[in-house]
Short mmCIF file of C-alpha atoms in Angstrom, two decimals:
data_model
loop_
_atom_site.label_atom_id
_atom_site.label_comp_id
_atom_site.label_asym_id
_atom_site.label_seq_id
_atom_site.Cartn_x
_atom_site.Cartn_y
_atom_site.Cartn_z
CA MET A 1 10.98 -17.12 7.96
CA PRO A 2 9.56 -20.15 6.10
CA HIS A 3 10.60 -20.58 2.51
CA ALA A 4 7.68 -20.90 0.09
CA SER A 5 7.68 -23.70 -2.48
CA PRO A 6 5.32 -23.32 -5.46
CA LEU A 7 2.55 -25.89 -5.69
CA THR A 8 2.62 -28.27 -8.62
CA ASP A 9 -0.48 -28.53 -10.81
CA GLU A 10 -1.27 -31.84 -9.10
CA GLN A 11 -0.94 -30.33 -5.61
CA ARG A 12 -3.14 -27.37 -6.58
CA GLN A 13 -5.81 -29.69 -8.02
CA GLN A 14 -5.73 -31.86 -4.89
CA MET A 15 -6.03 -28.81 -2.62
CA LEU A 16 -9.11 -27.67 -4.53
CA ALA A 17 -10.60 -31.18 -4.60
CA ASP A 18 -10.16 -31.40 -0.81
CA ASN A 19 -11.63 -27.91 -0.31
CA PRO A 20 -14.43 -27.46 -2.88
CA ARG A 21 -15.72 -24.22 -1.35
CA TRP A 22 -12.49 -22.48 -2.38
CA SER A 23 -12.29 -21.03 -5.90
CA LEU A 24 -9.24 -20.77 -8.13
CA SER A 25 -8.65 -17.33 -9.65
CA ASP A 26 -8.92 -16.94 -13.43
CA ALA A 27 -5.14 -16.55 -13.61
CA GLY A 28 -4.67 -19.69 -11.50
CA ASP A 29 -2.41 -17.87 -9.05
CA ALA A 30 -4.75 -17.56 -6.04
CA VAL A 31 -7.65 -19.20 -4.24
CA SER A 32 -10.46 -17.47 -2.41
CA ARG A 33 -13.48 -18.16 -0.28
CA GLN A 34 -16.18 -16.27 1.61
CA TYR A 35 -17.26 -17.14 5.14
CA GLN A 36 -20.41 -16.02 6.93
CA GLY A 37 -20.49 -15.38 10.64
CA ARG A 38 -23.55 -14.90 12.83
CA ASP A 39 -22.79 -11.19 13.12
CA PHE A 40 -19.89 -8.74 12.94
CA VAL A 41 -18.34 -9.78 16.26
CA HIS A 42 -18.38 -13.46 15.24
CA ALA A 43 -16.77 -12.64 11.89
CA PHE A 44 -14.15 -10.46 13.59
CA ALA A 45 -13.35 -13.20 16.11
CA PHE A 46 -12.73 -15.57 13.19
CA MET A 47 -10.45 -13.00 11.53
CA SER A 48 -8.52 -12.59 14.78
CA ALA A 49 -8.01 -16.35 15.05
CA VAL A 50 -6.87 -16.53 11.42
CA ALA A 51 -4.49 -13.61 12.01
CA ILE A 52 -2.75 -15.52 14.80
CA GLU A 53 -2.25 -18.57 12.57
CA ALA A 54 -1.08 -16.40 9.67
CA GLU A 55 1.46 -14.73 11.91
CA LYS A 56 2.79 -18.11 13.06
CA LEU A 57 3.42 -19.01 9.41
CA ASN A 58 4.58 -15.48 8.54
CA HIS A 59 2.18 -15.75 5.62
CA HIS A 60 -0.71 -13.32 5.50
CA PRO A 61 -3.97 -13.45 3.55
CA GLU A 62 -5.52 -10.77 1.44
CA TRP A 63 -8.93 -10.28 3.00
CA SER A 64 -11.87 -8.06 3.68
CA ASN A 65 -14.76 -7.95 6.10
CA VAL A 66 -18.20 -6.48 5.51
CA TYR A 67 -20.44 -6.91 8.56
CA ARG A 68 -20.63 -10.71 8.94
CA THR A 69 -18.94 -11.69 5.66
CA VAL A 70 -15.21 -12.42 5.55
CA THR A 71 -13.58 -12.85 2.14
CA ILE A 72 -10.15 -14.47 2.09
CA ARG A 73 -7.74 -14.68 -0.85
CA LEU A 74 -4.52 -16.67 -0.65
CA THR A 75 -1.51 -16.31 -2.93
CA THR A 76 2.23 -16.12 -2.51
CA HIS A 77 3.67 -13.03 -4.16
CA ASP A 78 7.25 -14.29 -3.77
CA THR A 79 6.50 -17.32 -5.96
CA GLY A 80 4.05 -15.63 -8.31
CA GLY A 81 1.25 -18.02 -7.41
CA LEU A 82 0.13 -20.65 -4.97
CA SER A 83 2.64 -22.20 -2.61
CA ASP A 84 2.84 -24.71 0.20
CA LEU A 85 2.34 -21.80 2.61
CA ASP A 86 -1.06 -21.11 1.04
CA ALA A 87 -1.98 -24.78 1.40
CA ARG A 88 -0.90 -24.82 5.05
CA LEU A 89 -2.75 -21.60 5.87
CA LEU A 90 -5.86 -22.81 4.02
CA GLU A 91 -5.89 -25.97 6.18
CA ARG A 92 -5.62 -23.88 9.34
CA ILE A 93 -8.35 -21.50 8.17
CA GLU A 94 -10.70 -24.38 7.44
CA ALA A 95 -10.04 -25.90 10.87
CA LEU A 96 -10.78 -22.56 12.55
CA ALA A 97 -13.91 -22.07 10.46
CA HIS A 98 -15.15 -25.48 11.55
CA ARG A 99 -14.30 -24.87 15.21
CA LEU A 100 -15.89 -21.40 15.23
CA SER A 101 -18.97 -22.44 13.19
CA MET A 102 -18.29 -20.13 10.26
CA ASP A 103 -20.31 -21.05 7.18
#
């Protein structure tokens, strides 16, 4: 199981600068983003692809799906905030979103 290292303020700021569609929570301990698929099946396919990557990292998002909208929230409960695992999963999610044409 990978060990999570908390992100520094600088790392968190850089992650958000590199990914401006993600929002930092008011408490500063999580980031979130919504994605839009073409329809429910497209959104579910995206979630399935993300689930495989999350399992590889043994780091799982908090998320929901309503028809074609997928909302993802990343945080690391073990560290009480954002960690390198969140940053790694966010990168993988963004790559999948690009590949699968999620908006």
